Short mmCIF file of C-alpha atoms in Angstrom, two decimals:
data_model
loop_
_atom_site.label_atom_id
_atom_site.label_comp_id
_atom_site.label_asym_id
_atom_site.label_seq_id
_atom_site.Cartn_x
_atom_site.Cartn_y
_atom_site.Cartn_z
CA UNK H 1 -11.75 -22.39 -2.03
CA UNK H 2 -8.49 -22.62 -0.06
CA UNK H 3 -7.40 -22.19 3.72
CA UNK H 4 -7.46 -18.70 4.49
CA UNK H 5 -7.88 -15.78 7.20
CA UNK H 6 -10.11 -13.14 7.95
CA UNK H 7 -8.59 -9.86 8.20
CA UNK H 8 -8.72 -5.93 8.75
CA UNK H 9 -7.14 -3.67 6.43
CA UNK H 10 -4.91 -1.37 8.34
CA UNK H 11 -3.69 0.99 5.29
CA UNK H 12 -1.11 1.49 2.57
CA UNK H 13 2.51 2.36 2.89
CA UNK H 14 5.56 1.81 0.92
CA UNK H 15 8.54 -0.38 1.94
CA UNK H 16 11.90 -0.93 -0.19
CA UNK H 17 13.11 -3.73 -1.65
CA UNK H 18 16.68 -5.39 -1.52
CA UNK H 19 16.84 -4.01 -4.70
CA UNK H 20 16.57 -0.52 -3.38
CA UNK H 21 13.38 -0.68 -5.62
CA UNK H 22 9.47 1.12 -3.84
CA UNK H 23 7.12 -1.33 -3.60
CA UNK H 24 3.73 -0.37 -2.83
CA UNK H 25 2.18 -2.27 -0.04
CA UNK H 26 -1.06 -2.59 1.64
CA UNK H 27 -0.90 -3.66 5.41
CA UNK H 28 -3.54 -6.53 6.67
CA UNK H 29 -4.03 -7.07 10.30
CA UNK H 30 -4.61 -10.91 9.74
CA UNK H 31 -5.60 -13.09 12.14
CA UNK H 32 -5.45 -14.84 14.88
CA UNK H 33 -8.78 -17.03 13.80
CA UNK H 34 -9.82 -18.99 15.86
CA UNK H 35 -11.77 -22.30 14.59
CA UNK H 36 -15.31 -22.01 15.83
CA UNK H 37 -17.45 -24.90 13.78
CA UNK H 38 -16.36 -27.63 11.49
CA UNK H 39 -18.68 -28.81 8.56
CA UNK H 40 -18.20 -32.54 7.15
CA UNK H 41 -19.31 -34.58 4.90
CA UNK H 42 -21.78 -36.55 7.23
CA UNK H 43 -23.57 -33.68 8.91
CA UNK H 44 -23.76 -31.02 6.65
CA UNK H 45 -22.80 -32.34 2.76
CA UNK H 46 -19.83 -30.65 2.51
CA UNK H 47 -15.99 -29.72 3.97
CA UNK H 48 -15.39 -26.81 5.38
CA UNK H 49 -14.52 -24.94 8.58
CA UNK H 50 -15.35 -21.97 10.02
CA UNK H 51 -12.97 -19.07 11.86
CA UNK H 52 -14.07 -16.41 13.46
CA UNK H 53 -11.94 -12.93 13.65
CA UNK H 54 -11.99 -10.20 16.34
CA UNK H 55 -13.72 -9.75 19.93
CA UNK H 56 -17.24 -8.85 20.22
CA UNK H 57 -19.44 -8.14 23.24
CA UNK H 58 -22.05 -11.11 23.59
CA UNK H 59 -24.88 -8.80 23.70
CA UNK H 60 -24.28 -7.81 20.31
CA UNK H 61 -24.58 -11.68 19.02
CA UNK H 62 -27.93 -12.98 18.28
CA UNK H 63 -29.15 -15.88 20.51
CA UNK H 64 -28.65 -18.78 17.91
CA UNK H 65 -24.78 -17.66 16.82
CA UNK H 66 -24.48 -17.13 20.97
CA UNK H 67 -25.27 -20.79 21.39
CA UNK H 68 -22.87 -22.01 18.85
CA UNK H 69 -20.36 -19.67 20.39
CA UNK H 70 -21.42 -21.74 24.16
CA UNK H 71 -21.43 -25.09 22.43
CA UNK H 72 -17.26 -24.43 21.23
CA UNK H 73 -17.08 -22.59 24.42
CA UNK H 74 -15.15 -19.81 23.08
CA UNK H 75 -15.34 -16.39 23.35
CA UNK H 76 -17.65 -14.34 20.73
CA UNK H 77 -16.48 -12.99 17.86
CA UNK H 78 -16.69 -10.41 16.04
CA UNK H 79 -16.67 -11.72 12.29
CA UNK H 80 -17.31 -15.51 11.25
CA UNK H 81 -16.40 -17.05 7.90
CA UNK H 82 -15.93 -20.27 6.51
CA UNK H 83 -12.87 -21.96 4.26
CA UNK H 84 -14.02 -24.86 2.28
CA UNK H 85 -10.79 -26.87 2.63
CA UNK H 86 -10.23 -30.67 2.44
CA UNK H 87 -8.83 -31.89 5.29
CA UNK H 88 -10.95 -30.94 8.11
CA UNK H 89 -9.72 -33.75 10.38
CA UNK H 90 -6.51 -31.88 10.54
CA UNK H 91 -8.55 -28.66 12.72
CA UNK H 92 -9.54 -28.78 16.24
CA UNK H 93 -12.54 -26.41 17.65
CA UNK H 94 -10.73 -23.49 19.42
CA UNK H 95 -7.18 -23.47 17.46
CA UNK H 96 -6.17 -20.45 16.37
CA UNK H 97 -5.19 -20.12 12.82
CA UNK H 98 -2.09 -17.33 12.37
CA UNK H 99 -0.07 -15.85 9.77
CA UNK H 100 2.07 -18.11 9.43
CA UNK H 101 -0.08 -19.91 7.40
CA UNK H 102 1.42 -17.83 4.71
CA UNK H 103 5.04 -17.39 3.66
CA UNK H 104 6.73 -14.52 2.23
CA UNK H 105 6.91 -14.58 -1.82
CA UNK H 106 3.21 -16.25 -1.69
CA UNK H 107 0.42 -15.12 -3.58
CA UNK H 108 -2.71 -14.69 -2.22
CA UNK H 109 -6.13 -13.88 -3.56
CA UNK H 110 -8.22 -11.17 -1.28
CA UNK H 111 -11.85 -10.81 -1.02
CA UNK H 112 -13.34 -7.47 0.42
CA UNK H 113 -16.21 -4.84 -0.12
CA UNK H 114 -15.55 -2.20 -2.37
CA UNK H 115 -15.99 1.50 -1.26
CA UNK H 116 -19.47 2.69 -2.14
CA UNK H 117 -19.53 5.14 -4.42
CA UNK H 118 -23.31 5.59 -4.54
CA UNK H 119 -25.11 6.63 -7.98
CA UNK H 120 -22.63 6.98 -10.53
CA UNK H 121 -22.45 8.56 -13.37
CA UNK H 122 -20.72 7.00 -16.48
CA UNK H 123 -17.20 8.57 -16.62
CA UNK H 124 -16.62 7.46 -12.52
CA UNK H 125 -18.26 3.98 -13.22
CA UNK H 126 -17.13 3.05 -16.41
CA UNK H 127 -14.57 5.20 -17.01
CA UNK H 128 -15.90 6.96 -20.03
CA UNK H 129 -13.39 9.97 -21.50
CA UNK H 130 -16.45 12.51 -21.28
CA UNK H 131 -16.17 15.82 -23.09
CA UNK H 132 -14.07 19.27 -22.44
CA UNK H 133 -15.00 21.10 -19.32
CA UNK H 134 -14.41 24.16 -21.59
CA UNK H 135 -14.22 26.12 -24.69
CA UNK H 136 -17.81 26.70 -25.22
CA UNK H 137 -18.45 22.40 -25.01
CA UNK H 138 -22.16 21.36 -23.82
CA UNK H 139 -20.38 18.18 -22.98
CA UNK H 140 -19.26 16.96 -19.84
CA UNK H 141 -19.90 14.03 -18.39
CA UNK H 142 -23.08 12.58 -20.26
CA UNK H 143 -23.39 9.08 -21.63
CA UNK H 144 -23.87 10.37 -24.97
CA UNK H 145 -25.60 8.19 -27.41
CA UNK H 146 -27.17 5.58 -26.27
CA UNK H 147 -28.09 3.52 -29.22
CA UNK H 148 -29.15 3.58 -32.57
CA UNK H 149 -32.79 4.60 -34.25
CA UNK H 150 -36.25 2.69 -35.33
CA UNK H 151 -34.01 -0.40 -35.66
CA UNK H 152 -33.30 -2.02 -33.28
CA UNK H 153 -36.21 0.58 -31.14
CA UNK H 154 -34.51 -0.32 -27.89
CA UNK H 155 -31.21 0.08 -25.73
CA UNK H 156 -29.17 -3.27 -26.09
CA UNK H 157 -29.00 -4.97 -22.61
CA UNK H 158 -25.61 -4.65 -20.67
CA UNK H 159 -25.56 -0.91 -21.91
CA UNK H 160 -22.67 1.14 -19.74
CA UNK H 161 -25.51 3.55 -17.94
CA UNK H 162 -25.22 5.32 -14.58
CA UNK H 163 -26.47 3.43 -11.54
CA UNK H 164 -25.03 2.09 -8.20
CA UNK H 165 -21.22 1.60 -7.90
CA UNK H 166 -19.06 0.07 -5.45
CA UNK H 167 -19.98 -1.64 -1.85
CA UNK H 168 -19.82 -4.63 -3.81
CA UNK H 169 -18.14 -8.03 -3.00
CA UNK H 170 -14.63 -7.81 -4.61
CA UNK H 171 -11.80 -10.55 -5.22
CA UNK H 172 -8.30 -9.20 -6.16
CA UNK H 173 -6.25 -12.35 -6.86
CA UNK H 174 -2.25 -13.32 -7.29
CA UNK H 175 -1.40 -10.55 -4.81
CA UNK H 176 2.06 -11.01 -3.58
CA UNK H 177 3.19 -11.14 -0.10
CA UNK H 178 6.30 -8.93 0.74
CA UNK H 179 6.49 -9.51 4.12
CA UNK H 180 4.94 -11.06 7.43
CA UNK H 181 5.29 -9.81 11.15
CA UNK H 182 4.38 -12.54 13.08
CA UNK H 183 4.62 -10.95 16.51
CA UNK H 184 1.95 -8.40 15.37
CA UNK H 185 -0.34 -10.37 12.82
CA UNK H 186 0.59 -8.05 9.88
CA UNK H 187 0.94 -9.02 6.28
CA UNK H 188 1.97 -6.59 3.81
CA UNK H 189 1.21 -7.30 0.08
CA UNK H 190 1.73 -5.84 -2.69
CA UNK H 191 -0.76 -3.53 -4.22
CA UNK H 192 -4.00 -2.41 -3.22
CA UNK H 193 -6.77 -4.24 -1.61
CA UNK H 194 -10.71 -3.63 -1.78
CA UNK H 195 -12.59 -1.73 0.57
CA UNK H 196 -11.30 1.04 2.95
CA UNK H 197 -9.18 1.28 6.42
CA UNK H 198 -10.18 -0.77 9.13
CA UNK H 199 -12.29 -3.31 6.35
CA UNK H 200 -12.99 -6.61 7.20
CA UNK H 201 -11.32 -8.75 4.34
CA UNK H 202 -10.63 -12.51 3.67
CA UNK H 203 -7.02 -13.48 2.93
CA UNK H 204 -6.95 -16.96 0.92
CA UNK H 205 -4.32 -19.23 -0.75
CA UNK H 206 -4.57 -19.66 -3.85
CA UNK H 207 -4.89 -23.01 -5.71
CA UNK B 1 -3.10 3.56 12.83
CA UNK B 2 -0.03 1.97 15.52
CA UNK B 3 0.57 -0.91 13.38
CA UNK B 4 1.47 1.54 9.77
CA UNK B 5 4.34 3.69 12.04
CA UNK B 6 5.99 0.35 12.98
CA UNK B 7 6.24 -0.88 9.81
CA UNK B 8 7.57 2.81 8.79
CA UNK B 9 10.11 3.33 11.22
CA UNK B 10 11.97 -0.51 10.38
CA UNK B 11 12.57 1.26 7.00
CA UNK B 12 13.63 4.71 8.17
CA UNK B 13 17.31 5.69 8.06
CA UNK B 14 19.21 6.26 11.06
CA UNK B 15 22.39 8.25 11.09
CA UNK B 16 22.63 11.01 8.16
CA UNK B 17 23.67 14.53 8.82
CA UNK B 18 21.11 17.57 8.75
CA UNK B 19 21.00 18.81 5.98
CA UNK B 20 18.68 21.20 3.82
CA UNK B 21 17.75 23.53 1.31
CA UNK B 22 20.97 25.72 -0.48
CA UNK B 23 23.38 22.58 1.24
CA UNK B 24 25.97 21.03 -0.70
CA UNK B 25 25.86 17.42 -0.13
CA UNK B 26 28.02 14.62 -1.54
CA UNK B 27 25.63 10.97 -2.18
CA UNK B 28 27.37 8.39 -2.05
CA UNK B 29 24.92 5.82 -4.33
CA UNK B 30 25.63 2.30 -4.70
CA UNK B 31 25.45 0.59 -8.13
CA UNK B 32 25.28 -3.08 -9.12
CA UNK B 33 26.58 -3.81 -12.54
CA UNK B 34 25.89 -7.36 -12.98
CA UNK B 35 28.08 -9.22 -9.54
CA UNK B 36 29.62 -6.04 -8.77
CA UNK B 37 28.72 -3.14 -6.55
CA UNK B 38 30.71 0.12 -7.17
CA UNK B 39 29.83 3.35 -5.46
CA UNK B 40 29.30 6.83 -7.36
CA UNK B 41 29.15 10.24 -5.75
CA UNK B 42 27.15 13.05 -6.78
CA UNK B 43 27.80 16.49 -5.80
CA UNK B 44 25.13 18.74 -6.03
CA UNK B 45 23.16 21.48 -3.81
CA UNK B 46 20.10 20.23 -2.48
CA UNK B 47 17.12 22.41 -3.92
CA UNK B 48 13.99 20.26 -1.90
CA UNK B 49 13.43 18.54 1.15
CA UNK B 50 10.43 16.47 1.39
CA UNK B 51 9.45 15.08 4.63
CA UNK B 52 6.83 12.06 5.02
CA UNK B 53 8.79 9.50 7.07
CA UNK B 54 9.20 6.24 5.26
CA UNK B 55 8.49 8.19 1.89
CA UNK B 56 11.03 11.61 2.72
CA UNK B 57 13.28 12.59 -0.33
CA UNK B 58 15.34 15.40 -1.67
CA UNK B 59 16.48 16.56 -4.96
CA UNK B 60 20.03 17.22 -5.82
CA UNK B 61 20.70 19.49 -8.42
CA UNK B 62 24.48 20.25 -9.81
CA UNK B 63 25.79 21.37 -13.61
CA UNK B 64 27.89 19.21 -15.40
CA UNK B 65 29.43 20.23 -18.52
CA UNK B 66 27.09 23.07 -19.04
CA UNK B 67 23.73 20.64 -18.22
CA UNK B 68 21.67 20.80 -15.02
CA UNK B 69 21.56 17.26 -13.76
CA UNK B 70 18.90 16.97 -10.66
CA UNK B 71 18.99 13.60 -8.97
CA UNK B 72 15.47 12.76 -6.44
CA UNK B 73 16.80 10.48 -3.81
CA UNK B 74 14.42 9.10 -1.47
CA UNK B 75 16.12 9.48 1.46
CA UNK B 76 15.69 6.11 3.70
CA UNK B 77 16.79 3.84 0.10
CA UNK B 78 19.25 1.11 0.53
CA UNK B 79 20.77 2.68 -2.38
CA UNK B 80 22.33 5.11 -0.51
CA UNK B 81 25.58 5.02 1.45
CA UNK B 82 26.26 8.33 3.01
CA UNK B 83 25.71 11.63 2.52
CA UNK B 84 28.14 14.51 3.33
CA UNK B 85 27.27 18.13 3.61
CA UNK B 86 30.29 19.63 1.60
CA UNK B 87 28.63 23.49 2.45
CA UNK B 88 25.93 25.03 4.52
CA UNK B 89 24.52 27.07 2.38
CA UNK B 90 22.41 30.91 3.36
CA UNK B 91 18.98 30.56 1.92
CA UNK B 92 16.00 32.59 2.52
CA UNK B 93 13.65 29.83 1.03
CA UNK B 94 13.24 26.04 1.47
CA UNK B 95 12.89 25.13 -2.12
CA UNK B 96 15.18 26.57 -4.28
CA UNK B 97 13.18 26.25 -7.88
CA UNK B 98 14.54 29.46 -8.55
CA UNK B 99 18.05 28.73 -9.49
CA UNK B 100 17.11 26.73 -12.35
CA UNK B 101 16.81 29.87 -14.05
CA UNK B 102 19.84 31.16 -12.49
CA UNK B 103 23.58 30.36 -14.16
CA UNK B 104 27.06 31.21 -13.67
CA UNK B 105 27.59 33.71 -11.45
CA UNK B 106 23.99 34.07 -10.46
CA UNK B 107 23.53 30.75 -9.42
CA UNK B 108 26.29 30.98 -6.58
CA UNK B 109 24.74 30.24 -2.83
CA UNK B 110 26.97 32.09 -0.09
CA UNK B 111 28.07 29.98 2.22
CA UNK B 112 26.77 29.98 6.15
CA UNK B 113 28.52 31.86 8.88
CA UNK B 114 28.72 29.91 11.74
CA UNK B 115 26.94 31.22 14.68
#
């Protein structure tokens, strides 16, 4: 895993290139982090640190994750992640991480949670054609066969079925970065992102 | 929902004339063929205005040698240059589908007494 931010999504837009070309964009509210904990080697057998991401009230935060929050002497927030990056050293407790981190042409990989979509059926999960809505069809949107007869007497595992879909942890990666406004914290990539408006998402570097 | 309308309004166009439904505008378009940028002009009575800020467009429609040519230019595009309004046009509706059926004669759109 690479450096990276926590974010919100804000929504999608489009913007135009110097080409004149549309470009589809999804706008991240990215940052600032601020660097609450760092993990080494020594104390905790591996590299990594950990940001936190918007303002919370402290009443909301759970004794333990208050104390850490005392210890760094910063105040709470709201979402806390952590970047398993090499060079730890190079991080103070308290600086904040921004956007400019990243640089415009850059792609990044983004994790988020997926809308939920509740219990699916097949043709919404799994994208199955289904039958005619019409004409005299008893088909819709059943599975349809499942499997074969007496051999082999059983549905194969990893059968396409119905069941829960979405609200699921998502990584869309070599999204490109069209443009950066620093003043605000905004990123604007290319393409769509996981998870709906005001999301909490993690904005990485890629390898 | 602050942060989408900035990003919007850095790409909106400034500075074209009203114009809309039954106009006659003139679109200036610039082209790049390889190094060189040109400009090209087309003529043609605007049949639909669609708004949506960042995303507003309108379709041009004109005959040329006996073929209906519509153009959809979205509005804030670097690609275009200018637009003139050749003729205010006296419409009744805002989208003018029906004069694609319409020819010669027919398709004629008096023009707007000034007020």
């Amino acid at each position: 895993m690479m450096l990276g931010l926590i974010g919100r999504k804000i929504g999608m837009t489009q913007v135009f290139s110097d080409e004149g070309e549309i470009v589809p964009v999804t706008v991240i509210e990215a940052g600032p982090c601020t660097v609450v904990t760092k993990k080494t080697d020594e104390k905790n057998g591996y590299k990594a640190i950990q940001v936190g991401f918007g303002n919370q009230k402290e009443s909301r935060i759970g004794l333990p994750l208050r104390g850490q929050f005392k210890k760094a002497s910063l105040p709470p927030c709201q979402v806390l992640k952590e970047f398993r990056i090499d060079d730890v050293e190079a991080y103070d407790v308290g600086q904040k991480i921004t956007v400019e981190v990243f640089s415009v042409g850059e792609k990044v990989s983004i994790t988020g949670n997926s809308k939920g979509r509740g219990f699916a059926g097949v043709v919404k999960r799994w994208g199955f054609w289904g039958g005619p809505g019409t004409h005299g069809a008893m088909f819709h949107r059943a599975p349809g066969s499942i499997g074969a007869s007496a051999d082999p007497s059983r549905v194969l595992k990893g059968k396409k079925l119905p069941g829960h879909y979405g609200n699921a942890r998502i990584t869309v990666r070599n999204l490109e970065i069209v443009d950066i406004k620093t003043e605000q914290n905004l990123l604007l990539v290319k393409g769509s992102v996981p998870g709906g408006k005001r999301g909490i998402i993690m904005v990485k570097k890629l390898k | 929902m602050k942060a989408l309308e900035i990003i919007e309004r850095e790409h909106v166009k400034m500075g074209l004339p009203q114009f809309k439904g039954g106009d006659t505008v003139r679109v200036h378009v610039k082209i790049k063929e390889g190094e060189k940028e040109r400009i090209q002009v087309f003529e043609g009575l605007v049949i639909r205005k669609r708004k949506g800020g960042m995303g507003a467009s309108f379709t041009a429609r004109k005959v040329s040698y006996g073929v209906g040519v519509e153009r959809i230019f979205p509005i804030n595009s670097p690609i275009i240059d200018k637009v003139e309004v050749v003729q205010r046009g006296r419409v009744r509706r805002s989208r003018l589908y029906y004069i694609r059926d319409l020819k010669g004669k027919a398709a004629r759109i008096k023009e707007k007494k000034k007020s």
